[in-house]
C-alpha cells in the first residue's frame, strides 16, 4: 500500500459503546420525499442522531490528486464506511463516516505521528488526519478527480441570472432556497466541528457535550453562516434525580463560585486556551467573556467554519427548536425567510458584524409573525403550540414556561393556499406600513401588542417575556428597513414582467436583489430602460413628486 495516514491529534479515546445508528435523517435534497421524512422526526431526535453520526466520523486532508477507491479500501480495513464525501477547503478533504465508533480507534492505532526537524508537535490525538502518497510519481497514473461537494453558495450575480430564467416569483424563491440552504454534507460538517471541539471539552469535563444551535440547526441556515455551538453538562440533571433514593445523600465536592456567569467565564476561558494551544487548525481565538452571553470565537480551519462557542443556554436552544418546527411545517416558510434574508443582506439592512442593524434572527421572527397574521394563518402561535404540548414537552427554564409540542404530526396543516408571489409582496407591504411606534411583535400571541418600552423595534423574546430580541436596532436602521420594504412592495406591484423578460431585465425577486436608487444610478437606468413611455408616465405618476425628477434623470429621458 503506498499511503500513510498521519494523526494530527486526538483526545479522549472512548472506545466504548458501539451501536449502529439509524440512517441519516433529513436528507435535504430538495425532494419532497426527503422533506416528508424529516418532518416526522422531532428536533431532539434529529440532533441526537446527527451528533452520534459525527462521533463516528473522521476528517482527512488529502493530496490534490488521489485514488478515491484505494483510500476507501485502505480505510475499510478498519471498519465499514457508512458514508463519505469530499470537499475543497484550501486543499481536498475527505469526510469519512464509519458505521461503528471503534473503527476510529482501530484507525488511530495504525497511523503515525508527524515528525519534523523544524517543528515539535503537541501529542494531542484528534480525528483529523493527513493522507499522503509515499511515491506521488509512480502513483500518479491511478489518480482521478474526485467529486467535490460544494460548501458555499453561488455568487449573487449568478443567482440573479438563474432567477431570471424562472417562470414565477414563487419558483424564483424556491431556486434561491435550493441554492442557499445548508446541504446534507454541510450539516454533517457542522456537527463534526462540534464533535471535534467536544473532544477538547472532555479533557476537562468527561460528561460534557458540544452541540450546534441557531441557524445551523433551525432550518434557516445559509451556506457559509457561522456555527453557533454550546457546551452542555447534560449529566448534572440526571445526577440530581439519582440522589433522591435511599436514607442518605452523597454529593460531589465542587468548586463554588459566586455566580453562574463567573463559572461560565472560567470554563470558556480554559477551553479557549486549550483550543488555542493544542487544537489542530483552531486559529484566531477570541475570548469575549464580558458579553451578555460570554463566548469564545475562533476559526476552525479543517472544516472552514467560523465558530461561536458558548455555555448551554436553554432558552436559545428552545428558540432554535421553535424555528425548526416552523421551518418544517410548510415549505413556504423557509422559502420566504431565505428570500427576505437575502434581500436584507443585499440592501445593507443586515450585516455579518454586530451593530445597530436588524439581525437575521429578528428578521426571521418578523417573517414568522407575518405568517401567523395571514388569514387563515400559515403557522400557529406559540400559545397554540403550547396547548398541544404533552407531559414530556413540559419545560420550565428559569421560571419561564417554555413548553410547546415537539411532535410535528400533532400540528394541523394550514388551510392557507396563498402563493409565495402574494406572500412576498404582502410581507413588504405589511412591514412597510407597520406601526412600529406603537406596536410590538409578539409570536406567543400572534398579534401586535402595545410596546412595553420605547425601543424603536420591539420583538418579544418568545420565552423570556421581558426581553426584546431586537433591542440593538436604532431608529435610522428601522427607518431604512421600512423604506426598503416600501420600495420593494412598490416594485413588485408596478412591474411588467413580460416587458422585463423581453428586455432581459431582472424581474420579480431578481429585481429586488439589485441595490436600489441613487447610490447606483446605472442599475436604475437599466431598470427603467426597457419601459415604454406609457409605463414611465404611470410610474412617475405613482411616485411622490420630489422623487420624479431624479427618477426621470436616472431613466435618461
Ligand atoms: N438568540 C437569542 N436572542 C438573541 C440573539 C440570538 O435567543 N437576541 C439565539 C437564537 O436561538 C439564535 C441563536 O441565539 O438562533 C444564534 O444567534 P445568531 O447567530 O445571532 O442567529 P442565527 O439564528 O444563528 O442566524 P445567523 O445565520 O445570522 O447566524
Ligand atoms: Mg448564527
Coordinates of N, CA and C and ligand atoms in Angstrom, one line a residue, residues 213-216 218 220-222 225-228 292 308 313 315-321 323 341 351 359-362 364-365 461-462 464 467-472, ligand 1:
X213 N -26.4 25.1 17.8 CA -27.7 25.6 17.9 C -27.8 26.8 16.9
X214 N -28.9 27.6 16.9 CA -29.0 28.7 15.9 C -29.2 28.2 14.5
X215 N -28.7 29.0 13.6 CA -29.1 28.7 12.2 C -28.5 27.4 11.6
X216 N -27.5 26.8 12.3 CA -27.0 25.5 11.8 C -28.1 24.4 11.9
X218 N -31.7 25.3 12.9 CA -33.1 25.7 12.9 C -33.8 25.7 11.5
X220 N -33.0 27.4 9.0 CA -32.9 28.6 8.3 C -31.4 29.0 8.0
X221 N -30.5 28.0 8.1 CA -29.1 28.3 7.9 C -28.8 28.4 6.4
X222 N -27.9 29.3 6.1 CA -27.4 29.5 4.8 C -26.0 29.0 4.7
X225 N -22.8 30.3 6.8 CA -23.1 31.0 8.1 C -22.3 30.4 9.2
X226 N -22.1 31.1 10.3 CA -21.3 30.7 11.4 C -21.9 29.5 12.1
X227 N -21.0 28.7 12.8 CA -21.6 27.6 13.6 C -21.7 28.1 15.1
X228 N -22.9 28.2 15.6 CA -23.1 28.6 17.0 C -23.1 27.2 17.7
X292 N -23.0 39.9 27.2 CA -24.2 39.5 28.0 C -24.2 37.9 28.0
X308 N -18.7 30.1 17.1 CA -19.0 30.8 18.4 C -19.4 29.8 19.4
X313 N -27.3 27.5 26.9 CA -28.3 28.5 27.1 C -29.6 27.8 26.7
X315 N -32.6 28.6 26.8 CA -33.7 29.4 26.1 C -33.3 29.5 24.6
X316 N -32.0 29.7 24.3 CA -31.6 29.9 22.9 C -31.9 28.5 22.2
X317 N -31.7 27.4 22.9 CA -31.9 26.1 22.3 C -33.4 26.0 22.0
X318 N -34.2 26.4 22.9 CA -35.7 26.4 22.7 C -36.1 27.2 21.5
X319 N -35.5 28.4 21.3 CA -35.8 29.2 20.1 C -35.4 28.5 18.9
X320 N -34.3 27.8 18.9 CA -33.8 27.0 17.7 C -34.9 26.0 17.4
X321 N -35.4 25.3 18.4 CA -36.4 24.2 18.2 C -37.7 24.8 17.7
X323 N -38.1 27.5 15.9 CA -37.9 27.9 14.5 C -37.8 26.6 13.6
X341 N -34.1 37.3 3.9 CA -32.8 37.5 4.5 C -31.8 37.9 3.4
X351 N -26.0 42.7 8.6 CA -24.5 42.8 8.4 C -23.9 41.6 9.2
X359 N -30.9 41.8 13.1 CA -30.2 40.6 12.9 C -31.1 39.6 12.1
X360 N -30.4 38.6 11.5 CA -31.2 37.6 10.8 C -32.2 36.9 11.7
X361 N -31.8 36.8 13.0 CA -32.7 36.1 14.0 C -34.0 37.0 14.1
X362 N -33.8 38.3 14.3 CA -35.0 39.2 14.4 C -35.8 39.2 13.1
X364 N -36.1 36.8 10.9 CA -36.8 35.5 10.8 C -38.1 35.6 11.7
X365 N -37.9 36.1 12.9 CA -39.1 36.2 13.8 C -40.2 37.1 13.2
X461 N -38.9 38.3 23.1 CA -38.3 37.0 23.1 C -39.5 36.1 23.5
X462 N -39.7 35.0 22.7 CA -40.9 34.2 22.9 C -40.8 33.5 24.2
X464 N -38.5 34.4 27.1 CA -38.3 35.3 28.3 C -39.1 36.6 28.0
X467 N -37.8 40.3 27.6 CA -36.6 40.6 26.8 C -37.0 41.0 25.3
X468 N -36.4 42.0 24.8 CA -36.6 42.4 23.4 C -35.5 41.9 22.6
X469 N -35.7 41.0 21.6 CA -34.6 40.4 20.9 C -34.0 41.4 19.9
X470 N -34.7 42.5 19.6 CA -34.1 43.5 18.7 C -33.8 44.8 19.4
X471 N -33.4 44.7 20.6 CA -33.1 45.9 21.4 C -32.0 46.7 20.8
X472 N -31.1 46.1 20.0 CA -29.9 46.7 19.4 C -30.3 47.6 18.3
Ligands
LIG1 N1 -30.5 34.3 20.2 C1 -31.4 34.7 21.1 N2 -31.6 36.1 21.3 C2 -30.9 37.0 20.6 C3 -30.0 36.6 19.7 C4 -29.8 35.2 19.5 O1 -32.1 33.9 21.7 N3 -31.2 38.3 20.8 C5 -30.3 32.8 20.0 C6 -31.2 32.3 18.9 O2 -31.6 31.0 19.2 C7 -30.4 32.3 17.7 C8 -29.0 31.9 18.3 O3 -29.0 32.6 19.6 O4 -30.8 31.4 16.7 C9 -27.8 32.3 17.5 O5 -27.8 33.7 17.3 P1 -27.3 34.3 15.9 O6 -26.0 33.6 15.5 O7 -27.2 35.7 16.0 O8 -28.5 33.9 14.9 P2 -28.8 32.7 13.9 O9 -30.2 32.3 14.1 O10 -27.7 31.7 14.1 O11 -28.6 33.4 12.5 P3 -27.3 33.7 11.6 O12 -27.4 32.8 10.4 O13 -27.3 35.1 11.3 O14 -26.1 33.3 12.4

